[in-house]
Amino acid sequence: MKVIKAANYDELSRKAAQIIASVVWNNPRSVLGLATGSTPIGTYKELVRMNKEGDLDFSQVTTVNLDEYAGLDPANDQSYRYFMNDNLFNHINIDKNNTHVPNGLAADLAAEGARYDAFIDSLGGTDIQLLGIGHDGHIGFNEPDDVFYKATHEVKLDAMTIKANARFFASEEQVPRRAITMGMWAIMQSKKILLIASGDDKRDIVERSINGPVTPKVPASILQCHRDVTVIYTY
Ligand code: F6R
């Protein structure tokens, strides 16, 4: 595991964007696993800048996102599809048909999970997976549990996650209680994993994830079992 301390959020964002860009420079047809949340916003801004300045071409890139709230229409400005369009896809030369987010409106979320995993498999997996980390150690929406879930699956969000995500909604009541998330298979099959964490409030969980025991009680600790993980943090 490579662990990099960034001086501040801007440096974290620049470094993360450079790592993603180098994957695309190496292979213009790369498959990128992407995340939402507040941490990657600066990284996406950097990728947009590189694209606008002609240094990074997304025309042949495919993306798959980690997760989506259940029951939110993609047009809803709180959906993760909306977030990705707004923060990245609308501003770069990517073909939107090549951008994929789990369908939170699917009537059968288990079937949607199986479809999503088969789709990722058909792409040959992701070349890089970008991750943020929750205060409880979640990656995607894989919350602390007794087991690591392998497949893309439906989850009930933890009280801590609902509280943390309430900042994006008008009130805590409006935060959806369920979501669909990539499981550990789709995350861990990625050739490269990049985890970014910003803020003093993430210090303890990042430390436990990279140096503590590998346990489903700290979902991000599973990353210790992957051969190519870079963690960039600032706090
Ligand atoms: C988002 C996701 C989550 C976030 C995590 C951290 O797609 O999968 O695991 O990465 O909740 O969120 P922020 O960056 O807002 O602290």
PDB file of C-alpha atoms and ligand atoms in Angstrom:
ATOM      1  CA  MET A   1       0.000   0.000   0.000  1.00  0.00           C
ATOM      2  CA  LYS A   2       1.354   3.414  -0.957  1.00  0.00           C
ATOM      3  CA  VAL A   3       0.330   6.108   1.528  1.00  0.00           C
ATOM      4  CA  ILE A   4       0.788   9.742   0.506  1.00  0.00           C
ATOM      5  CA  LYS A   5       0.230  12.741   2.737  1.00  0.00           C
ATOM      6  CA  ALA A   6      -0.905  15.813   0.807  1.00  0.00           C
ATOM      7  CA  ALA A   7      -0.253  19.279   2.203  1.00  0.00           C
ATOM      8  CA  ASN A   8      -3.863  20.312   1.648  1.00  0.00           C
ATOM      9  CA  TYR A   9      -7.057  19.452  -0.227  1.00  0.00           C
ATOM     10  CA  ASP A  10      -5.891  21.091  -3.474  1.00  0.00           C
ATOM     11  CA  GLU A  11      -2.723  19.030  -3.510  1.00  0.00           C
ATOM     12  CA  LEU A  12      -4.702  15.866  -2.741  1.00  0.00           C
ATOM     13  CA  SER A  13      -7.019  16.647  -5.660  1.00  0.00           C
ATOM     14  CA  ARG A  14      -4.145  17.332  -8.058  1.00  0.00           C
ATOM     15  CA  LYS A  15      -2.306  14.146  -7.098  1.00  0.00           C
ATOM     16  CA  ALA A  16      -5.451  12.015  -7.357  1.00  0.00           C
ATOM     17  CA  ALA A  17      -6.315  13.491 -10.762  1.00  0.00           C
ATOM     18  CA  GLN A  18      -2.781  12.854 -12.012  1.00  0.00           C
ATOM     19  CA  ILE A  19      -2.988   9.186 -10.998  1.00  0.00           C
ATOM     20  CA  ILE A  20      -6.329   8.794 -12.812  1.00  0.00           C
ATOM     21  CA  ALA A  21      -5.035  10.729 -15.820  1.00  0.00           C
ATOM     22  CA  SER A  22      -1.946   8.517 -16.062  1.00  0.00           C
ATOM     23  CA  VAL A  23      -4.207   5.452 -16.290  1.00  0.00           C
ATOM     24  CA  VAL A  24      -6.029   7.067 -19.230  1.00  0.00           C
ATOM     25  CA  TRP A  25      -2.778   8.230 -20.840  1.00  0.00           C
ATOM     26  CA  ASN A  26      -1.529   4.628 -20.698  1.00  0.00           C
ATOM     27  CA  ASN A  27      -4.757   3.258 -22.128  1.00  0.00           C
ATOM     28  CA  PRO A  28      -7.231   5.678 -23.781  1.00  0.00           C
ATOM     29  CA  ARG A  29      -9.916   2.949 -23.585  1.00  0.00           C
ATOM     30  CA  SER A  30      -9.629   2.668 -19.811  1.00  0.00           C
ATOM     31  CA  VAL A  31     -12.510   1.688 -17.534  1.00  0.00           C
ATOM     32  CA  LEU A  32     -12.645   4.021 -14.536  1.00  0.00           C
ATOM     33  CA  GLY A  33     -14.470   3.141 -11.321  1.00  0.00           C
ATOM     34  CA  LEU A  34     -15.748   6.390  -9.852  1.00  0.00           C
ATOM     35  CA  ALA A  35     -17.136   7.644  -6.544  1.00  0.00           C
ATOM     36  CA  THR A  36     -19.372  10.478  -5.399  1.00  0.00           C
ATOM     37  CA  GLY A  37     -19.290  12.452  -2.126  1.00  0.00           C
ATOM     38  CA  SER A  38     -17.515  15.674  -1.257  1.00  0.00           C
ATOM     39  CA  THR A  39     -13.929  14.349  -1.324  1.00  0.00           C
ATOM     40  CA  PRO A  40     -13.608  13.670  -5.105  1.00  0.00           C
ATOM     41  CA  ILE A  41     -15.098  17.022  -6.174  1.00  0.00           C
ATOM     42  CA  GLY A  42     -11.635  18.655  -6.380  1.00  0.00           C
ATOM     43  CA  THR A  43     -10.265  15.639  -8.252  1.00  0.00           C
ATOM     44  CA  TYR A  44     -13.072  15.914 -10.807  1.00  0.00           C
ATOM     45  CA  LYS A  45     -12.401  19.669 -11.193  1.00  0.00           C
ATOM     46  CA  GLU A  46      -8.771  18.855 -11.991  1.00  0.00           C
ATOM     47  CA  LEU A  47      -9.778  16.205 -14.541  1.00  0.00           C
ATOM     48  CA  VAL A  48     -12.134  18.730 -16.162  1.00  0.00           C
ATOM     49  CA  ARG A  49      -9.315  21.284 -16.306  1.00  0.00           C
ATOM     50  CA  MET A  50      -6.939  18.771 -17.943  1.00  0.00           C
ATOM     51  CA  ASN A  51      -9.633  17.847 -20.455  1.00  0.00           C
ATOM     52  CA  LYS A  52     -10.415  21.479 -21.313  1.00  0.00           C
ATOM     53  CA  GLU A  53      -6.714  22.250 -21.737  1.00  0.00           C
ATOM     54  CA  GLY A  54      -6.412  19.361 -24.195  1.00  0.00           C
ATOM     55  CA  ASP A  55      -4.225  17.176 -21.970  1.00  0.00           C
ATOM     56  CA  LEU A  56      -6.704  14.392 -21.296  1.00  0.00           C
ATOM     57  CA  ASP A  57      -9.099  12.715 -23.708  1.00  0.00           C
ATOM     58  CA  PHE A  58     -12.162  10.869 -22.384  1.00  0.00           C
ATOM     59  CA  SER A  59     -13.682  10.045 -25.790  1.00  0.00           C
ATOM     60  CA  GLN A  60     -12.954   6.319 -25.468  1.00  0.00           C
ATOM     61  CA  VAL A  61     -13.204   6.022 -21.686  1.00  0.00           C
ATOM     62  CA  THR A  62     -15.900   3.981 -19.916  1.00  0.00           C
ATOM     63  CA  THR A  63     -16.916   4.651 -16.318  1.00  0.00           C
ATOM     64  CA  VAL A  64     -18.760   2.631 -13.686  1.00  0.00           C
ATOM     65  CA  ASN A  65     -19.856   4.243 -10.446  1.00  0.00           C
ATOM     66  CA  LEU A  66     -19.834   2.628  -7.051  1.00  0.00           C
ATOM     67  CA  ASP A  67     -23.339   3.238  -5.875  1.00  0.00           C
ATOM     68  CA  GLU A  68     -26.721   4.931  -6.109  1.00  0.00           C
ATOM     69  CA  TYR A  69     -29.563   5.713  -3.726  1.00  0.00           C
ATOM     70  CA  ALA A  70     -32.607   3.476  -4.060  1.00  0.00           C
ATOM     71  CA  GLY A  71     -35.733   5.176  -5.320  1.00  0.00           C
ATOM     72  CA  LEU A  72     -34.179   8.404  -6.615  1.00  0.00           C
ATOM     73  CA  ASP A  73     -34.780   9.305 -10.235  1.00  0.00           C
ATOM     74  CA  PRO A  74     -31.530  10.052 -12.154  1.00  0.00           C
ATOM     75  CA  ALA A  75     -32.950  13.544 -12.775  1.00  0.00           C
ATOM     76  CA  ASN A  76     -33.239  14.143  -9.017  1.00  0.00           C
ATOM     77  CA  ASP A  77     -30.431  16.517  -8.046  1.00  0.00           C
ATOM     78  CA  GLN A  78     -29.578  14.332  -5.032  1.00  0.00           C
ATOM     79  CA  SER A  79     -29.048  11.217  -7.134  1.00  0.00           C
ATOM     80  CA  TYR A  80     -25.519  10.055  -7.741  1.00  0.00           C
ATOM     81  CA  ARG A  81     -26.169  10.019 -11.504  1.00  0.00           C
ATOM     82  CA  TYR A  82     -27.006  13.724 -11.287  1.00  0.00           C
ATOM     83  CA  PHE A  83     -23.875  14.343  -9.172  1.00  0.00           C
ATOM     84  CA  MET A  84     -21.642  12.653 -11.740  1.00  0.00           C
ATOM     85  CA  ASN A  85     -23.167  14.545 -14.662  1.00  0.00           C
ATOM     86  CA  ASP A  86     -22.907  17.806 -12.763  1.00  0.00           C
ATOM     87  CA  ASN A  87     -19.363  17.411 -11.435  1.00  0.00           C
ATOM     88  CA  LEU A  88     -17.711  15.566 -14.296  1.00  0.00           C
ATOM     89  CA  PHE A  89     -19.535  14.107 -17.280  1.00  0.00           C
ATOM     90  CA  ASN A  90     -21.213  17.344 -18.436  1.00  0.00           C
ATOM     91  CA  HIS A  91     -17.828  19.066 -18.621  1.00  0.00           C
ATOM     92  CA  ILE A  92     -15.627  16.541 -20.434  1.00  0.00           C
ATOM     93  CA  ASN A  93     -15.674  14.868 -23.842  1.00  0.00           C
ATOM     94  CA  ILE A  94     -16.995  11.544 -22.590  1.00  0.00           C
ATOM     95  CA  ASP A  95     -19.790   9.690 -24.388  1.00  0.00           C
ATOM     96  CA  LYS A  96     -22.572   9.586 -21.741  1.00  0.00           C
ATOM     97  CA  ASN A  97     -23.588   6.170 -23.106  1.00  0.00           C
ATOM     98  CA  ASN A  98     -20.293   4.914 -21.727  1.00  0.00           C
ATOM     99  CA  THR A  99     -20.991   6.170 -18.203  1.00  0.00           C
ATOM    100  CA  HIS A 100     -22.716   3.743 -15.855  1.00  0.00           C
ATOM    101  CA  VAL A 101     -24.332   4.095 -12.443  1.00  0.00           C
ATOM    102  CA  PRO A 102     -26.346   1.314 -10.770  1.00  0.00           C
ATOM    103  CA  ASN A 103     -30.049   1.767 -11.409  1.00  0.00           C
ATOM    104  CA  GLY A 104     -31.563   2.775  -8.069  1.00  0.00           C
ATOM    105  CA  LEU A 105     -35.034   2.660  -9.617  1.00  0.00           C
ATOM    106  CA  ALA A 106     -34.836  -1.037 -10.519  1.00  0.00           C
ATOM    107  CA  ALA A 107     -37.818  -2.941  -9.096  1.00  0.00           C
ATOM    108  CA  ASP A 108     -35.534  -5.845  -8.200  1.00  0.00           C
ATOM    109  CA  LEU A 109     -32.284  -4.450  -6.772  1.00  0.00           C
ATOM    110  CA  ALA A 110     -30.761  -7.935  -6.392  1.00  0.00           C
ATOM    111  CA  ALA A 111     -31.246  -8.556 -10.121  1.00  0.00           C
ATOM    112  CA  GLU A 112     -29.838  -5.093 -10.856  1.00  0.00           C
ATOM    113  CA  GLY A 113     -26.793  -5.975  -8.742  1.00  0.00           C
ATOM    114  CA  ALA A 114     -26.224  -9.189 -10.684  1.00  0.00           C
ATOM    115  CA  ARG A 115     -26.603  -7.303 -13.975  1.00  0.00           C
ATOM    116  CA  TYR A 116     -24.118  -4.633 -12.840  1.00  0.00           C
ATOM    117  CA  ASP A 117     -21.474  -7.191 -11.773  1.00  0.00           C
ATOM    118  CA  ALA A 118     -21.878  -9.116 -15.045  1.00  0.00           C
ATOM    119  CA  PHE A 119     -21.518  -5.843 -16.939  1.00  0.00           C
ATOM    120  CA  ILE A 120     -18.305  -4.913 -15.075  1.00  0.00           C
ATOM    121  CA  ASP A 121     -17.028  -8.419 -15.752  1.00  0.00           C
ATOM    122  CA  SER A 122     -17.813  -8.031 -19.461  1.00  0.00           C
ATOM    123  CA  LEU A 123     -15.664  -4.878 -19.496  1.00  0.00           C
ATOM    124  CA  GLY A 124     -12.770  -6.876 -18.084  1.00  0.00           C
ATOM    125  CA  GLY A 125     -13.071  -5.059 -14.752  1.00  0.00           C
ATOM    126  CA  THR A 126     -11.927  -1.550 -13.942  1.00  0.00           C
ATOM    127  CA  ASP A 127      -8.426  -0.195 -14.526  1.00  0.00           C
ATOM    128  CA  ILE A 128      -8.660   2.035 -11.482  1.00  0.00           C
ATOM    129  CA  GLN A 129     -11.244   2.383  -8.725  1.00  0.00           C
ATOM    130  CA  LEU A 130     -11.510   5.729  -6.957  1.00  0.00           C
ATOM    131  CA  LEU A 131     -12.837   5.518  -3.385  1.00  0.00           C
ATOM    132  CA  GLY A 132     -13.742   7.896  -0.593  1.00  0.00           C
ATOM    133  CA  ILE A 133     -14.186   6.564   2.933  1.00  0.00           C
ATOM    134  CA  GLY A 134     -17.032   7.001   5.412  1.00  0.00           C
ATOM    135  CA  HIS A 135     -16.471   7.774   9.104  1.00  0.00           C
ATOM    136  CA  ASP A 136     -17.478   4.196   9.859  1.00  0.00           C
ATOM    137  CA  GLY A 137     -15.007   2.837   7.301  1.00  0.00           C
ATOM    138  CA  HIS A 138     -17.547   2.232   4.540  1.00  0.00           C
ATOM    139  CA  ILE A 139     -16.409   2.102   0.927  1.00  0.00           C
ATOM    140  CA  GLY A 140     -19.146   2.493  -1.621  1.00  0.00           C
ATOM    141  CA  PHE A 141     -22.091   1.863   0.682  1.00  0.00           C
ATOM    142  CA  ASN A 142     -20.551  -1.268   2.190  1.00  0.00           C
ATOM    143  CA  GLU A 143     -21.306  -0.540   5.815  1.00  0.00           C
ATOM    144  CA  PRO A 144     -19.699  -2.311   8.825  1.00  0.00           C
ATOM    145  CA  ASP A 145     -21.164  -5.798   9.100  1.00  0.00           C
ATOM    146  CA  ASP A 146     -20.378  -9.363  10.148  1.00  0.00           C
ATOM    147  CA  VAL A 147     -19.250 -10.293   6.637  1.00  0.00           C
ATOM    148  CA  PHE A 148     -17.836  -8.655   3.527  1.00  0.00           C
ATOM    149  CA  TYR A 149     -20.512  -8.694   0.814  1.00  0.00           C
ATOM    150  CA  LYS A 150     -19.173  -9.896  -2.491  1.00  0.00           C
ATOM    151  CA  ALA A 151     -21.857  -8.915  -4.996  1.00  0.00           C
ATOM    152  CA  THR A 152     -23.360  -5.573  -5.911  1.00  0.00           C
ATOM    153  CA  HIS A 153     -26.304  -5.477  -3.525  1.00  0.00           C
ATOM    154  CA  GLU A 154     -28.989  -3.496  -1.782  1.00  0.00           C
ATOM    155  CA  VAL A 155     -28.037  -1.940   1.573  1.00  0.00           C
ATOM    156  CA  LYS A 156     -29.809  -0.296   4.444  1.00  0.00           C
ATOM    157  CA  LEU A 157     -27.831   2.835   5.286  1.00  0.00           C
ATOM    158  CA  ASP A 158     -26.377   3.206   8.796  1.00  0.00           C
ATOM    159  CA  ALA A 159     -27.596   6.016  11.058  1.00  0.00           C
ATOM    160  CA  MET A 160     -24.078   7.554  10.875  1.00  0.00           C
ATOM    161  CA  THR A 161     -24.124   7.557   7.079  1.00  0.00           C
ATOM    162  CA  ILE A 162     -27.628   9.053   6.935  1.00  0.00           C
ATOM    163  CA  LYS A 163     -26.480  11.811   9.294  1.00  0.00           C
ATOM    164  CA  ALA A 164     -23.275  12.450   7.313  1.00  0.00           C
ATOM    165  CA  ASN A 165     -25.161  12.608   3.998  1.00  0.00           C
ATOM    166  CA  ALA A 166     -27.947  14.815   5.365  1.00  0.00           C
ATOM    167  CA  ARG A 167     -25.756  17.833   4.529  1.00  0.00           C
ATOM    168  CA  PHE A 168     -26.635  17.338   0.864  1.00  0.00           C
ATOM    169  CA  PHE A 169     -30.418  17.228   1.516  1.00  0.00           C
ATOM    170  CA  ALA A 170     -32.927  19.766   2.856  1.00  0.00           C
ATOM    171  CA  SER A 171     -33.385  17.608   5.969  1.00  0.00           C
ATOM    172  CA  GLU A 172     -32.219  14.287   7.406  1.00  0.00           C
ATOM    173  CA  GLU A 173     -35.690  12.806   6.777  1.00  0.00           C
ATOM    174  CA  GLN A 174     -35.177  13.229   3.045  1.00  0.00           C
ATOM    175  CA  VAL A 175     -32.039  11.063   2.907  1.00  0.00           C
ATOM    176  CA  PRO A 176     -33.028   7.743   1.303  1.00  0.00           C
ATOM    177  CA  ARG A 177     -32.737   4.818   3.730  1.00  0.00           C
ATOM    178  CA  ARG A 178     -31.624   2.305   1.109  1.00  0.00           C
ATOM    179  CA  ALA A 179     -29.046   2.205  -1.660  1.00  0.00           C
ATOM    180  CA  ILE A 180     -27.408  -0.152  -4.126  1.00  0.00           C
ATOM    181  CA  THR A 181     -23.634  -0.530  -3.966  1.00  0.00           C
ATOM    182  CA  MET A 182     -20.844  -2.426  -5.622  1.00  0.00           C
ATOM    183  CA  GLY A 183     -19.751  -5.204  -3.326  1.00  0.00           C
ATOM    184  CA  MET A 184     -16.202  -6.201  -2.564  1.00  0.00           C
ATOM    185  CA  TRP A 185     -15.758  -8.272  -5.712  1.00  0.00           C
ATOM    186  CA  ALA A 186     -16.308  -5.330  -8.068  1.00  0.00           C
ATOM    187  CA  ILE A 187     -14.104  -3.078  -5.951  1.00  0.00           C
ATOM    188  CA  MET A 188     -11.280  -5.538  -5.332  1.00  0.00           C
ATOM    189  CA  GLN A 189     -11.021  -6.783  -8.942  1.00  0.00           C
ATOM    190  CA  SER A 190      -9.864  -3.332 -10.017  1.00  0.00           C
ATOM    191  CA  LYS A 191      -6.270  -3.303 -11.244  1.00  0.00           C
ATOM    192  CA  LYS A 192      -5.529  -0.250  -9.131  1.00  0.00           C
ATOM    193  CA  ILE A 193      -7.313   1.338  -6.184  1.00  0.00           C
ATOM    194  CA  LEU A 194      -7.044   4.986  -5.173  1.00  0.00           C
ATOM    195  CA  LEU A 195      -8.535   5.990  -1.820  1.00  0.00           C
ATOM    196  CA  ILE A 196      -8.740   9.672  -0.925  1.00  0.00           C
ATOM    197  CA  ALA A 197      -9.563  11.111   2.499  1.00  0.00           C
ATOM    198  CA  SER A 198      -9.664  14.714   3.597  1.00  0.00           C
ATOM    199  CA  GLY A 199     -10.185  16.260   7.030  1.00  0.00           C
ATOM    200  CA  ASP A 200      -9.261  15.606  10.631  1.00  0.00           C
ATOM    201  CA  ASP A 201     -12.506  13.715  11.166  1.00  0.00           C
ATOM    202  CA  LYS A 202     -11.196  10.972   8.830  1.00  0.00           C
ATOM    203  CA  ARG A 203      -7.838  10.517  10.619  1.00  0.00           C
ATOM    204  CA  ASP A 204      -8.928   7.750  12.976  1.00  0.00           C
ATOM    205  CA  ILE A 205     -10.803   5.646  10.414  1.00  0.00           C
ATOM    206  CA  VAL A 206      -8.044   5.934   7.794  1.00  0.00           C
ATOM    207  CA  GLU A 207      -5.502   4.823  10.393  1.00  0.00           C
ATOM    208  CA  ARG A 208      -7.670   1.836  11.399  1.00  0.00           C
ATOM    209  CA  SER A 209      -8.294   0.911   7.762  1.00  0.00           C
ATOM    210  CA  ILE A 210      -4.664   0.826   6.712  1.00  0.00           C
ATOM    211  CA  ASN A 211      -2.973  -0.400   9.895  1.00  0.00           C
ATOM    212  CA  GLY A 212      -5.694  -2.195  11.862  1.00  0.00           C
ATOM    213  CA  PRO A 213      -7.007  -5.752  11.532  1.00  0.00           C
ATOM    214  CA  VAL A 214      -8.754  -6.742   8.290  1.00  0.00           C
ATOM    215  CA  THR A 215     -12.362  -7.022   9.392  1.00  0.00           C
ATOM    216  CA  PRO A 216     -15.832  -6.399   7.921  1.00  0.00           C
ATOM    217  CA  LYS A 217     -16.385  -4.149  10.957  1.00  0.00           C
ATOM    218  CA  VAL A 218     -14.062  -1.738   9.105  1.00  0.00           C
ATOM    219  CA  PRO A 219     -14.964  -2.402   5.450  1.00  0.00           C
ATOM    220  CA  ALA A 220     -12.052  -0.356   4.019  1.00  0.00           C
ATOM    221  CA  SER A 221      -9.586  -2.623   5.848  1.00  0.00           C
ATOM    222  CA  ILE A 222     -10.091  -5.192   3.047  1.00  0.00           C
ATOM    223  CA  LEU A 223      -7.974  -2.913   0.848  1.00  0.00           C
ATOM    224  CA  GLN A 224      -4.929  -4.202   2.732  1.00  0.00           C
ATOM    225  CA  CYS A 225      -5.433  -7.410   0.704  1.00  0.00           C
ATOM    226  CA  HIS A 226      -5.117  -5.660  -2.680  1.00  0.00           C
ATOM    227  CA  ARG A 227      -1.750  -5.496  -4.390  1.00  0.00           C
ATOM    228  CA  ASP A 228      -1.977  -1.956  -5.818  1.00  0.00           C
ATOM    229  CA  VAL A 229      -3.586   0.560  -3.480  1.00  0.00           C
ATOM    230  CA  THR A 230      -2.658   4.214  -3.124  1.00  0.00           C
ATOM    231  CA  VAL A 231      -4.080   6.204  -0.232  1.00  0.00           C
ATOM    232  CA  ILE A 232      -3.831  10.002  -0.402  1.00  0.00           C
ATOM    233  CA  TYR A 233      -4.899  11.863   2.690  1.00  0.00           C
ATOM    234  CA  THR A 234      -4.772  15.347   4.089  1.00  0.00           C
ATOM    235  CA  TYR A 235      -5.415  16.137   7.753  1.00  0.00           C
TER     236      TYR A 235
HETATM  237  C1  F6R B   1     -19.756   7.630  -2.646  1.00  0.00           C
HETATM  238  C2  F6R B   1     -19.386   6.590  -1.735  1.00  0.00           C
HETATM  239  C3  F6R B   1     -19.082   6.820  -0.286  1.00  0.00           C
HETATM  240  C4  F6R B   1     -18.251   8.065  -0.009  1.00  0.00           C
HETATM  241  C5  F6R B   1     -18.012   8.235   1.482  1.00  0.00           C
HETATM  242  C6  F6R B   1     -17.209   9.477   1.801  1.00  0.00           C
HETATM  243  O1  F6R B   1     -19.961   7.102  -3.940  1.00  0.00           O
HETATM  244  O2  F6R B   1     -19.340   5.508  -2.176  1.00  0.00           O
HETATM  245  O3  F6R B   1     -18.426   5.683   0.218  1.00  0.00           O
HETATM  246  O4  F6R B   1     -17.030   7.943  -0.677  1.00  0.00           O
HETATM  247  O5  F6R B   1     -19.246   8.298   2.146  1.00  0.00           O
HETATM  248  O6  F6R B   1     -17.954  10.593   1.452  1.00  0.00           O
HETATM  249  P1  F6R B   1     -17.334  12.059   1.509  1.00  0.00           P
HETATM  250  O7  F6R B   1     -16.330  12.147   0.439  1.00  0.00           O
HETATM  251  O8  F6R B   1     -18.510  12.961   1.256  1.00  0.00           O
HETATM  252  O9  F6R B   1     -16.745  12.232   2.878  1.00  0.00           O
END
